[in-house]
Structures are given as C-alpha cells and as structure tokens.
Amino acid sequence: MSSPTPNVWFIAGASSGFGKQIALEALARGDAVIASSRRTAGLTDLSSRGAVLVDLDVTSDDATIRAAFARGESARSSSPPDKKYTTSRTFFNANVLGIMNMTKNEIGWLRSKQGQEQQQTGRRSVIANFGSLGSWRGGPAFAYYAAAKWAVSGFTESLAAEVSELRIDACVIEPGYFRTGFLNPGGGHRVTMQNPLDREYAGTQVEHLRGLLEQVNDQQPGDVVKGCRVIVDALTRSGAAQGKEVPVRLPLGQDCVDVIEGKMAETQALIDDWRAAITTTDHE
C-alpha cells in the first residue's frame, strides 16, 4: 500500500534525462522533490512545480554533501509540497566514486535524527542508482562506460544486502536505449575521450559502433516518460509495483531484457562447456 504521506526524493543529476523526468513524475504525484545538479540555474521548470533546487557536485567532500542534504531538507520544510567528460579518470570519479560518495552520505543522513523519525512511521527509505544495459554486456567502443555501469550495479547489489536491516532498500536502475539526449553531440552528456585513436581503429568494430551511435541518436526505442513512471512505481511500491518489494535490479526496456537473457544463455553455455575443467580446482 502506498503511504498516505508524501515521499521525499533527493535526486542527484536532475538537469536532464531520467533524473529530470523522475522529478517531474514524483512532483505530479504530490511527492516532495529536492533536485540537485552541478548548476541548477536551468531547473526553473522543476522549481515552478514545487521542487527545491540544490547546487551539488557529487564528487564534493563529505561536508559539502551533508550541507546540501541539510539545505534541501530545510528548504523543503518551509516550502510547498554540462560539462563533457574527456578522461577516464574524471568519468570514473563522477560515475562510480561520486555515486559511492553520495551513497555513503545518504546512509548517514537516513540514520540521523531526521531518518530515525521517518523510520518510526514504519516506512522504508530507498537509495536508487543508475546502471545500464551496459551493466550486463561490454563491447567495442564503450569499455569505460560498461566498466563504470558494472561497478555501479555490483556496488548497489552489495549495498542492498548491507542496509536492508537498517530499513533502507537499494535499487540499481538499468535502462536500455532511451531517448534522453545522452548521445547528442555537444549536449554535455555524451562521453568522449581526448585521444579516440580514429586512425588506428579505422575499419574495425570500434569505428562501426561509433557510426551506429550516430544513427541511433534520437531513434532509441525507450520512452523516458513511460520508463520513469515504472521507476517511480517500483521505488514507491505503487501502481504497477503494488504489492511488490523494491527490486535490487530494475531493467527497463525490451532491448535490455533481450541483452540480459542473451547474457544468461551465453554464461550458462560457457559454464557447461568448461564445467569439467573449472570444477577441479578445489582442495580434496
């Protein structure tokens, strides 16, 4: 059953794509939203719908993140209900270490006095991170992206087991291809490397995949509005998720389901092929 009191969402990266649409979906349901981004100047549409805006870089130090939580909570209590990554180190800092940094502080905040008061009502909190179809399959031209998403999914799956007894659920959302603007060149969200080695990869699968990304841009099958509706349902155990527990992993889109099922079949085939050899390594 859905709670009679509004849910409170703290959304890191609410400037576009899934983050922004989740904020809009939650606001439309009457929930309270604290929307953060490195620059919130462009989030006036969320503010006009009642969201509290907080400037926050997820790679900031702990004190800065805790202060952002406090600012958001303080503003919410008194109000009605980018930059392109060009190196693997910066990419991992934001998309893996930044998520871990945020999560550590989120757990601390949820266990604080404010969190304890919420837990007294019998409700469970949820920490949700974003993986991807790329959490399940790697391939040419997106090694860093797949590595980061695998890390996030593995981290969140482990986190779910660690915090469950603290009345906190953890979920990693794994979308397939959605029209979020993620692949738009020059839009601030597409990841490029400083030295893409175009000449070295000419005529290879890497070059082929890069061309496919240009073709699929704005032609992806996934509808972000529909996807975020499922996400909000799952995280609040309402609508399509009525009577269900918050899932540890939430794949989105038929393309993601196809990839996961293909990966499962390939993995089973690998184990069957190698079983006789790989099961001989234990002590007698």
PDB file of C-alpha atoms in Angstrom:
ATOM      1  CA  MET A   1       0.000   0.000   0.000  1.00  0.00           C
ATOM      2  CA  SER A   2       1.241   3.479  -0.774  1.00  0.00           C
ATOM      3  CA  SER A   3       1.895   5.773   2.154  1.00  0.00           C
ATOM      4  CA  PRO A   4      -0.695   8.486   2.949  1.00  0.00           C
ATOM      5  CA  THR A   5       2.117  10.983   3.462  1.00  0.00           C
ATOM      6  CA  PRO A   6       4.242  12.246   0.556  1.00  0.00           C
ATOM      7  CA  ASN A   7       7.510  10.541  -0.317  1.00  0.00           C
ATOM      8  CA  VAL A   8      10.641  12.709  -0.293  1.00  0.00           C
ATOM      9  CA  TRP A   9      13.028  12.374  -3.253  1.00  0.00           C
ATOM     10  CA  PHE A  10      16.627  13.630  -3.287  1.00  0.00           C
ATOM     11  CA  ILE A  11      17.656  13.430  -6.949  1.00  0.00           C
ATOM     12  CA  ALA A  12      21.295  13.892  -7.910  1.00  0.00           C
ATOM     13  CA  GLY A  13      21.633  14.887 -11.557  1.00  0.00           C
ATOM     14  CA  ALA A  14      18.158  16.288 -12.121  1.00  0.00           C
ATOM     15  CA  SER A  15      19.060  18.550 -15.029  1.00  0.00           C
ATOM     16  CA  SER A  16      18.051  16.180 -17.839  1.00  0.00           C
ATOM     17  CA  GLY A  17      17.147  12.667 -18.912  1.00  0.00           C
ATOM     18  CA  PHE A  18      15.921  10.188 -16.326  1.00  0.00           C
ATOM     19  CA  GLY A  19      16.780  12.406 -13.366  1.00  0.00           C
ATOM     20  CA  LYS A  20      14.636  15.267 -14.575  1.00  0.00           C
ATOM     21  CA  GLN A  21      11.729  13.091 -15.688  1.00  0.00           C
ATOM     22  CA  ILE A  22      11.700  11.175 -12.386  1.00  0.00           C
ATOM     23  CA  ALA A  23      11.489  14.531 -10.628  1.00  0.00           C
ATOM     24  CA  LEU A  24       8.547  15.562 -12.811  1.00  0.00           C
ATOM     25  CA  GLU A  25       6.800  12.215 -12.254  1.00  0.00           C
ATOM     26  CA  ALA A  26       7.255  12.400  -8.491  1.00  0.00           C
ATOM     27  CA  LEU A  27       6.051  16.024  -8.350  1.00  0.00           C
ATOM     28  CA  ALA A  28       2.982  15.111 -10.405  1.00  0.00           C
ATOM     29  CA  ARG A  29       2.120  12.510  -7.747  1.00  0.00           C
ATOM     30  CA  GLY A  30       2.315  15.076  -4.960  1.00  0.00           C
ATOM     31  CA  ASP A  31       5.672  13.964  -3.597  1.00  0.00           C
ATOM     32  CA  ALA A  32       8.365  16.352  -2.360  1.00  0.00           C
ATOM     33  CA  VAL A  33      11.452  16.650  -4.565  1.00  0.00           C
ATOM     34  CA  ILE A  34      14.891  18.019  -3.767  1.00  0.00           C
ATOM     35  CA  ALA A  35      16.562  18.360  -7.181  1.00  0.00           C
ATOM     36  CA  SER A  36      20.332  18.726  -7.297  1.00  0.00           C
ATOM     37  CA  SER A  37      22.725  19.417 -10.142  1.00  0.00           C
ATOM     38  CA  ARG A  38      26.123  20.988 -10.612  1.00  0.00           C
ATOM     39  CA  ARG A  39      24.244  24.021 -11.916  1.00  0.00           C
ATOM     40  CA  THR A  40      20.566  24.401 -11.046  1.00  0.00           C
ATOM     41  CA  ALA A  41      20.047  27.656 -12.958  1.00  0.00           C
ATOM     42  CA  GLY A  42      18.353  25.725 -15.747  1.00  0.00           C
ATOM     43  CA  LEU A  43      15.897  23.893 -13.484  1.00  0.00           C
ATOM     44  CA  THR A  44      13.316  26.637 -13.141  1.00  0.00           C
ATOM     45  CA  ASP A  45      10.640  24.339 -14.574  1.00  0.00           C
ATOM     46  CA  LEU A  46      11.140  21.971 -11.637  1.00  0.00           C
ATOM     47  CA  SER A  47      11.219  24.851  -9.172  1.00  0.00           C
ATOM     48  CA  SER A  48       7.952  26.219 -10.559  1.00  0.00           C
ATOM     49  CA  ARG A  49       6.340  22.842  -9.846  1.00  0.00           C
ATOM     50  CA  GLY A  50       7.475  22.905  -6.219  1.00  0.00           C
ATOM     51  CA  ALA A  51      10.901  21.243  -6.294  1.00  0.00           C
ATOM     52  CA  VAL A  52      13.653  22.512  -4.010  1.00  0.00           C
ATOM     53  CA  LEU A  53      16.835  23.172  -6.002  1.00  0.00           C
ATOM     54  CA  VAL A  54      20.284  22.467  -4.563  1.00  0.00           C
ATOM     55  CA  ASP A  55      23.618  23.069  -6.329  1.00  0.00           C
ATOM     56  CA  LEU A  56      25.769  19.980  -5.775  1.00  0.00           C
ATOM     57  CA  ASP A  57      28.690  18.234  -7.439  1.00  0.00           C
ATOM     58  CA  VAL A  58      28.573  14.575  -6.357  1.00  0.00           C
ATOM     59  CA  THR A  59      32.380  14.441  -6.221  1.00  0.00           C
ATOM     60  CA  SER A  60      32.418  17.060  -3.450  1.00  0.00           C
ATOM     61  CA  ASP A  61      33.735  16.305   0.036  1.00  0.00           C
ATOM     62  CA  ASP A  62      31.500  14.795   2.716  1.00  0.00           C
ATOM     63  CA  ALA A  63      30.858  18.097   4.486  1.00  0.00           C
ATOM     64  CA  THR A  64      29.625  19.707   1.263  1.00  0.00           C
ATOM     65  CA  ILE A  65      27.278  16.800   0.523  1.00  0.00           C
ATOM     66  CA  ARG A  66      25.885  16.767   4.070  1.00  0.00           C
ATOM     67  CA  ALA A  67      25.362  20.518   3.851  1.00  0.00           C
ATOM     68  CA  ALA A  68      23.428  20.000   0.600  1.00  0.00           C
ATOM     69  CA  PHE A  69      21.190  17.449   2.316  1.00  0.00           C
ATOM     70  CA  ALA A  70      20.611  19.909   5.149  1.00  0.00           C
ATOM     71  CA  ARG A  71      19.855  22.797   2.765  1.00  0.00           C
ATOM     72  CA  GLY A  72      17.411  20.658   0.849  1.00  0.00           C
ATOM     73  CA  GLU A  73      15.673  19.416   3.989  1.00  0.00           C
ATOM     74  CA  SER A  74      15.499  22.920   5.461  1.00  0.00           C
ATOM     75  CA  ALA A  75      14.096  24.429   2.277  1.00  0.00           C
ATOM     76  CA  ARG A  76      11.605  21.590   1.821  1.00  0.00           C
ATOM     77  CA  SER A  77      10.301  22.012   5.358  1.00  0.00           C
ATOM     78  CA  SER A  78       9.480  25.644   4.684  1.00  0.00           C
ATOM     79  CA  SER A  79       8.186  25.320   1.119  1.00  0.00           C
ATOM     80  CA  PRO A  80       5.267  23.676  -0.684  1.00  0.00           C
ATOM     81  CA  PRO A  81       4.965  20.090  -1.294  1.00  0.00           C
ATOM     82  CA  ASP A  82      27.413  20.089 -18.684  1.00  0.00           C
ATOM     83  CA  LYS A  83      30.457  19.837 -18.869  1.00  0.00           C
ATOM     84  CA  LYS A  84      31.826  16.999 -21.098  1.00  0.00           C
ATOM     85  CA  TYR A  85      33.919  14.244 -19.501  1.00  0.00           C
ATOM     86  CA  THR A  86      37.055  13.798 -21.545  1.00  0.00           C
ATOM     87  CA  THR A  87      39.206  11.419 -19.483  1.00  0.00           C
ATOM     88  CA  SER A  88      38.573   8.010 -17.969  1.00  0.00           C
ATOM     89  CA  ARG A  89      39.672   9.238 -14.533  1.00  0.00           C
ATOM     90  CA  THR A  90      37.164  12.100 -14.495  1.00  0.00           C
ATOM     91  CA  PHE A  91      34.467   9.806 -15.859  1.00  0.00           C
ATOM     92  CA  PHE A  92      35.020   7.230 -13.105  1.00  0.00           C
ATOM     93  CA  ASN A  93      35.241   9.922 -10.436  1.00  0.00           C
ATOM     94  CA  ALA A  94      31.750  11.149 -11.291  1.00  0.00           C
ATOM     95  CA  ASN A  95      30.014   7.951 -12.341  1.00  0.00           C
ATOM     96  CA  VAL A  96      31.452   5.466  -9.843  1.00  0.00           C
ATOM     97  CA  LEU A  97      33.303   7.165  -6.994  1.00  0.00           C
ATOM     98  CA  GLY A  98      30.795  10.034  -6.971  1.00  0.00           C
ATOM     99  CA  ILE A  99      27.917   7.578  -6.565  1.00  0.00           C
ATOM    100  CA  MET A 100      29.745   5.766  -3.769  1.00  0.00           C
ATOM    101  CA  ASN A 101      30.474   9.106  -2.112  1.00  0.00           C
ATOM    102  CA  MET A 102      26.836  10.183  -2.320  1.00  0.00           C
ATOM    103  CA  THR A 103      25.620   6.799  -1.062  1.00  0.00           C
ATOM    104  CA  LYS A 104      27.867   6.863   1.992  1.00  0.00           C
ATOM    105  CA  ASN A 105      26.483  10.245   2.968  1.00  0.00           C
ATOM    106  CA  GLU A 106      22.903   9.255   2.147  1.00  0.00           C
ATOM    107  CA  ILE A 107      23.113   6.320   4.545  1.00  0.00           C
ATOM    108  CA  GLY A 108      24.481   8.596   7.244  1.00  0.00           C
ATOM    109  CA  TRP A 109      21.707  11.096   6.651  1.00  0.00           C
ATOM    110  CA  LEU A 110      18.983   8.450   6.697  1.00  0.00           C
ATOM    111  CA  ARG A 111      20.300   7.127  10.010  1.00  0.00           C
ATOM    112  CA  SER A 112      20.390  10.617  11.530  1.00  0.00           C
ATOM    113  CA  LYS A 113      17.701  12.136  13.718  1.00  0.00           C
ATOM    114  CA  GLN A 114      15.615  13.011  10.664  1.00  0.00           C
ATOM    115  CA  GLY A 115      15.964   9.467   9.362  1.00  0.00           C
ATOM    116  CA  GLN A 116      15.098   7.932  12.719  1.00  0.00           C
ATOM    117  CA  GLU A 117      11.923   9.982  12.900  1.00  0.00           C
ATOM    118  CA  GLN A 118      10.950   8.717   9.464  1.00  0.00           C
ATOM    119  CA  GLN A 119      11.676   5.128  10.423  1.00  0.00           C
ATOM    120  CA  GLN A 120       9.359   5.407  13.422  1.00  0.00           C
ATOM    121  CA  THR A 121       6.466   5.594  10.968  1.00  0.00           C
ATOM    122  CA  GLY A 122       7.354   2.122   9.699  1.00  0.00           C
ATOM    123  CA  ARG A 123       8.377   3.314   6.236  1.00  0.00           C
ATOM    124  CA  ARG A 124      11.484   2.181   4.391  1.00  0.00           C
ATOM    125  CA  SER A 125      13.819   4.554   2.594  1.00  0.00           C
ATOM    126  CA  VAL A 126      15.263   3.792  -0.832  1.00  0.00           C
ATOM    127  CA  ILE A 127      18.645   4.573  -2.382  1.00  0.00           C
ATOM    128  CA  ALA A 128      18.498   4.213  -6.179  1.00  0.00           C
ATOM    129  CA  ASN A 129      21.458   4.366  -8.553  1.00  0.00           C
ATOM    130  CA  PHE A 130      21.676   4.133 -12.334  1.00  0.00           C
ATOM    131  CA  GLY A 131      23.320   1.227 -14.081  1.00  0.00           C
ATOM    132  CA  SER A 132      22.524   0.407 -17.679  1.00  0.00           C
ATOM    133  CA  LEU A 133      22.102  -2.260 -20.315  1.00  0.00           C
ATOM    134  CA  GLY A 134      25.878  -1.795 -20.283  1.00  0.00           C
ATOM    135  CA  SER A 135      25.923  -3.296 -16.774  1.00  0.00           C
ATOM    136  CA  TRP A 136      25.394  -6.662 -18.465  1.00  0.00           C
ATOM    137  CA  ARG A 137      27.380  -6.594 -21.696  1.00  0.00           C
ATOM    138  CA  GLY A 138      30.610  -4.971 -22.779  1.00  0.00           C
ATOM    139  CA  GLY A 139      31.670  -4.317 -26.331  1.00  0.00           C
ATOM    140  CA  PRO A 140      33.897  -2.293 -28.645  1.00  0.00           C
ATOM    141  CA  ALA A 141      33.980   1.499 -28.126  1.00  0.00           C
ATOM    142  CA  PHE A 142      32.289   1.541 -24.717  1.00  0.00           C
ATOM    143  CA  ALA A 143      34.719  -0.232 -22.383  1.00  0.00           C
ATOM    144  CA  TYR A 144      34.887   2.640 -19.849  1.00  0.00           C
ATOM    145  CA  TYR A 145      31.129   3.084 -19.883  1.00  0.00           C
ATOM    146  CA  ALA A 146      30.454  -0.639 -19.357  1.00  0.00           C
ATOM    147  CA  ALA A 147      33.100  -0.840 -16.627  1.00  0.00           C
ATOM    148  CA  ALA A 148      31.513   2.059 -14.761  1.00  0.00           C
ATOM    149  CA  LYS A 149      27.998   0.649 -15.050  1.00  0.00           C
ATOM    150  CA  TRP A 150      29.081  -2.829 -13.969  1.00  0.00           C
ATOM    151  CA  ALA A 151      30.728  -1.236 -10.956  1.00  0.00           C
ATOM    152  CA  VAL A 152      27.570   0.677 -10.038  1.00  0.00           C
ATOM    153  CA  SER A 153      25.364  -2.407 -10.374  1.00  0.00           C
ATOM    154  CA  GLY A 154      27.738  -4.557  -8.329  1.00  0.00           C
ATOM    155  CA  PHE A 155      28.070  -1.851  -5.694  1.00  0.00           C
ATOM    156  CA  THR A 156      24.305  -1.367  -5.406  1.00  0.00           C
ATOM    157  CA  GLU A 157      23.579  -5.088  -5.273  1.00  0.00           C
ATOM    158  CA  SER A 158      26.033  -5.415  -2.379  1.00  0.00           C
ATOM    159  CA  LEU A 159      24.652  -2.278  -0.742  1.00  0.00           C
ATOM    160  CA  ALA A 160      21.129  -3.701  -0.780  1.00  0.00           C
ATOM    161  CA  ALA A 161      22.237  -6.631   1.380  1.00  0.00           C
ATOM    162  CA  GLU A 162      24.148  -4.373   3.758  1.00  0.00           C
ATOM    163  CA  VAL A 163      21.456  -1.790   4.514  1.00  0.00           C
ATOM    164  CA  SER A 164      18.278  -3.872   4.416  1.00  0.00           C
ATOM    165  CA  GLU A 165      18.207  -4.311   8.195  1.00  0.00           C
ATOM    166  CA  LEU A 166      18.520  -0.543   8.574  1.00  0.00           C
ATOM    167  CA  ARG A 167      15.109  -0.167   6.874  1.00  0.00           C
ATOM    168  CA  ILE A 168      16.781   1.028   3.679  1.00  0.00           C
ATOM    169  CA  ASP A 169      16.311  -0.580   0.277  1.00  0.00           C
ATOM    170  CA  ALA A 170      18.799  -0.205  -2.582  1.00  0.00           C
ATOM    171  CA  CYS A 171      17.953  -0.496  -6.261  1.00  0.00           C
ATOM    172  CA  VAL A 172      20.024  -0.137  -9.432  1.00  0.00           C
ATOM    173  CA  ILE A 173      18.001   1.013 -12.443  1.00  0.00           C
ATOM    174  CA  GLU A 174      19.313  -0.465 -15.695  1.00  0.00           C
ATOM    175  CA  PRO A 175      17.738   1.164 -18.771  1.00  0.00           C
ATOM    176  CA  GLY A 176      18.219   0.043 -22.334  1.00  0.00           C
ATOM    177  CA  TYR A 177      18.313   2.669 -25.087  1.00  0.00           C
ATOM    178  CA  PHE A 178      16.038   5.605 -24.217  1.00  0.00           C
ATOM    179  CA  ARG A 179      15.716   8.998 -25.888  1.00  0.00           C
ATOM    180  CA  THR A 180      17.306  11.012 -23.095  1.00  0.00           C
ATOM    181  CA  GLY A 181      19.641  13.184 -25.179  1.00  0.00           C
ATOM    182  CA  PHE A 182      22.539  11.100 -23.837  1.00  0.00           C
ATOM    183  CA  LEU A 183      24.018  10.558 -27.314  1.00  0.00           C
ATOM    184  CA  ASN A 184      23.508  14.118 -28.535  1.00  0.00           C
ATOM    185  CA  PRO A 185      26.899  15.525 -29.611  1.00  0.00           C
ATOM    186  CA  GLY A 186      27.720  18.758 -27.860  1.00  0.00           C
ATOM    187  CA  GLY A 187      24.941  18.317 -25.330  1.00  0.00           C
ATOM    188  CA  GLY A 188      27.237  17.882 -22.343  1.00  0.00           C
ATOM    189  CA  HIS A 189      26.202  14.288 -21.586  1.00  0.00           C
ATOM    190  CA  ARG A 190      27.901  12.173 -24.230  1.00  0.00           C
ATOM    191  CA  VAL A 191      31.235  10.752 -23.132  1.00  0.00           C
ATOM    192  CA  THR A 192      34.201  11.255 -25.451  1.00  0.00           C
ATOM    193  CA  MET A 193      37.883  10.562 -24.963  1.00  0.00           C
ATOM    194  CA  GLN A 194      40.714  13.029 -25.516  1.00  0.00           C
ATOM    195  CA  ASN A 195      42.530  10.604 -27.817  1.00  0.00           C
ATOM    196  CA  PRO A 196      39.925   8.454 -29.624  1.00  0.00           C
ATOM    197  CA  LEU A 197      42.511   6.820 -31.966  1.00  0.00           C
ATOM    198  CA  ASP A 198      40.299   7.257 -35.030  1.00  0.00           C
ATOM    199  CA  ARG A 199      43.041   6.311 -37.491  1.00  0.00           C
ATOM    200  CA  GLU A 200      44.105   3.225 -35.542  1.00  0.00           C
ATOM    201  CA  TYR A 201      40.508   1.943 -35.300  1.00  0.00           C
ATOM    202  CA  ALA A 202      39.569   2.719 -38.910  1.00  0.00           C
ATOM    203  CA  GLY A 203      37.699  -0.214 -40.457  1.00  0.00           C
ATOM    204  CA  THR A 204      37.255  -2.033 -37.124  1.00  0.00           C
ATOM    205  CA  GLN A 205      34.210  -2.802 -34.966  1.00  0.00           C
ATOM    206  CA  VAL A 206      35.033   0.270 -32.908  1.00  0.00           C
ATOM    207  CA  GLU A 207      34.558   2.557 -35.904  1.00  0.00           C
ATOM    208  CA  HIS A 208      31.410   0.655 -36.892  1.00  0.00           C
ATOM    209  CA  LEU A 209      29.837   1.058 -33.457  1.00  0.00           C
ATOM    210  CA  ARG A 210      30.662   4.746 -33.307  1.00  0.00           C
ATOM    211  CA  GLY A 211      28.773   5.154 -36.581  1.00  0.00           C
ATOM    212  CA  LEU A 212      25.804   3.210 -35.214  1.00  0.00           C
ATOM    213  CA  LEU A 213      25.616   5.540 -32.221  1.00  0.00           C
ATOM    214  CA  GLU A 214      25.192   8.467 -34.587  1.00  0.00           C
ATOM    215  CA  GLN A 215      22.378   6.630 -36.387  1.00  0.00           C
ATOM    216  CA  VAL A 216      20.512   5.551 -33.243  1.00  0.00           C
ATOM    217  CA  ASN A 217      20.631   9.017 -31.654  1.00  0.00           C
ATOM    218  CA  ASP A 218      17.044  10.230 -31.096  1.00  0.00           C
ATOM    219  CA  GLN A 219      15.778   6.933 -32.570  1.00  0.00           C
ATOM    220  CA  GLN A 220      16.087   4.858 -29.399  1.00  0.00           C
ATOM    221  CA  PRO A 221      13.045   2.673 -28.636  1.00  0.00           C
ATOM    222  CA  GLY A 222      12.699   3.685 -24.981  1.00  0.00           C
ATOM    223  CA  ASP A 223      10.186   6.355 -23.910  1.00  0.00           C
ATOM    224  CA  VAL A 224      11.649   8.260 -20.938  1.00  0.00           C
ATOM    225  CA  VAL A 225       8.221   9.291 -19.604  1.00  0.00           C
ATOM    226  CA  LYS A 226       6.996   5.682 -19.552  1.00  0.00           C
ATOM    227  CA  GLY A 227      10.298   4.498 -18.092  1.00  0.00           C
ATOM    228  CA  CYS A 228      10.176   6.998 -15.241  1.00  0.00           C
ATOM    229  CA  ARG A 229       6.597   6.030 -14.471  1.00  0.00           C
ATOM    230  CA  VAL A 230       7.777   2.453 -13.904  1.00  0.00           C
ATOM    231  CA  ILE A 231      10.755   3.686 -11.866  1.00  0.00           C
ATOM    232  CA  VAL A 232       8.607   5.779  -9.528  1.00  0.00           C
ATOM    233  CA  ASP A 233       6.107   2.921  -9.196  1.00  0.00           C
ATOM    234  CA  ALA A 234       8.912   0.492  -8.290  1.00  0.00           C
ATOM    235  CA  LEU A 235      10.617   2.786  -5.781  1.00  0.00           C
ATOM    236  CA  THR A 236       7.337   3.663  -4.052  1.00  0.00           C
ATOM    237  CA  ARG A 237       5.760   0.194  -4.394  1.00  0.00           C
ATOM    238  CA  SER A 238       2.697   1.680  -6.020  1.00  0.00           C
ATOM    239  CA  GLY A 239       0.888   1.424  -9.363  1.00  0.00           C
ATOM    240  CA  ALA A 240       2.414  -1.396 -11.408  1.00  0.00           C
ATOM    241  CA  ALA A 241       4.557  -2.343  -8.381  1.00  0.00           C
ATOM    242  CA  GLN A 242       1.672  -2.569  -5.898  1.00  0.00           C
ATOM    243  CA  GLY A 243       2.319  -5.482  -3.551  1.00  0.00           C
ATOM    244  CA  LYS A 244       5.928  -5.948  -4.719  1.00  0.00           C
ATOM    245  CA  GLU A 245       9.170  -5.308  -2.873  1.00  0.00           C
ATOM    246  CA  VAL A 246      11.647  -2.739  -4.194  1.00  0.00           C
ATOM    247  CA  PRO A 247      13.783  -4.746  -6.665  1.00  0.00           C
ATOM    248  CA  VAL A 248      17.540  -4.880  -6.283  1.00  0.00           C
ATOM    249  CA  ARG A 249      17.869  -4.503 -10.082  1.00  0.00           C
ATOM    250  CA  LEU A 250      15.288  -2.845 -12.320  1.00  0.00           C
ATOM    251  CA  PRO A 251      15.967  -3.423 -16.038  1.00  0.00           C
ATOM    252  CA  LEU A 252      13.978  -1.164 -18.367  1.00  0.00           C
ATOM    253  CA  GLY A 253      13.034  -1.802 -21.981  1.00  0.00           C
ATOM    254  CA  GLN A 254      12.683  -4.872 -24.173  1.00  0.00           C
ATOM    255  CA  ASP A 255      16.186  -4.294 -25.538  1.00  0.00           C
ATOM    256  CA  CYS A 256      17.644  -4.527 -22.030  1.00  0.00           C
ATOM    257  CA  VAL A 257      15.644  -7.682 -21.300  1.00  0.00           C
ATOM    258  CA  ASP A 258      16.927  -9.220 -24.556  1.00  0.00           C
ATOM    259  CA  VAL A 259      20.539  -8.422 -23.637  1.00  0.00           C
ATOM    260  CA  ILE A 260      20.172  -9.886 -20.130  1.00  0.00           C
ATOM    261  CA  GLU A 261      18.540 -13.062 -21.385  1.00  0.00           C
ATOM    262  CA  GLY A 262      21.235 -13.409 -24.049  1.00  0.00           C
ATOM    263  CA  LYS A 263      23.951 -12.919 -21.430  1.00  0.00           C
ATOM    264  CA  MET A 264      22.355 -15.545 -19.196  1.00  0.00           C
ATOM    265  CA  ALA A 265      22.252 -18.059 -22.053  1.00  0.00           C
ATOM    266  CA  GLU A 266      25.873 -17.341 -23.062  1.00  0.00           C
ATOM    267  CA  THR A 267      27.052 -17.646 -19.467  1.00  0.00           C
ATOM    268  CA  GLN A 268      25.249 -20.959 -18.994  1.00  0.00           C
ATOM    269  CA  ALA A 269      26.771 -22.242 -22.241  1.00  0.00           C
ATOM    270  CA  LEU A 270      30.235 -21.192 -21.082  1.00  0.00           C
ATOM    271  CA  ILE A 271      29.816 -22.982 -17.751  1.00  0.00           C
ATOM    272  CA  ASP A 272      28.517 -26.139 -19.445  1.00  0.00           C
ATOM    273  CA  ASP A 273      31.437 -26.134 -21.895  1.00  0.00           C
ATOM    274  CA  TRP A 274      34.081 -25.625 -19.203  1.00  0.00           C
ATOM    275  CA  ARG A 275      32.467 -27.405 -16.242  1.00  0.00           C
ATOM    276  CA  ALA A 276      34.753 -30.453 -16.331  1.00  0.00           C
ATOM    277  CA  ALA A 277      37.862 -28.278 -16.083  1.00  0.00           C
ATOM    278  CA  ILE A 278      36.762 -25.428 -13.818  1.00  0.00           C
ATOM    279  CA  THR A 279      35.294 -27.651 -11.117  1.00  0.00           C
ATOM    280  CA  THR A 280      38.595 -29.457 -10.475  1.00  0.00           C
ATOM    281  CA  THR A 281      40.256 -26.583  -8.608  1.00  0.00           C
ATOM    282  CA  ASP A 282      39.044 -27.251  -5.033  1.00  0.00           C
ATOM    283  CA  HIS A 283      41.094 -28.963  -2.326  1.00  0.00           C
ATOM    284  CA  GLU A 284      40.460 -32.698  -1.988  1.00  0.00           C
TER     285      GLU A 284
END
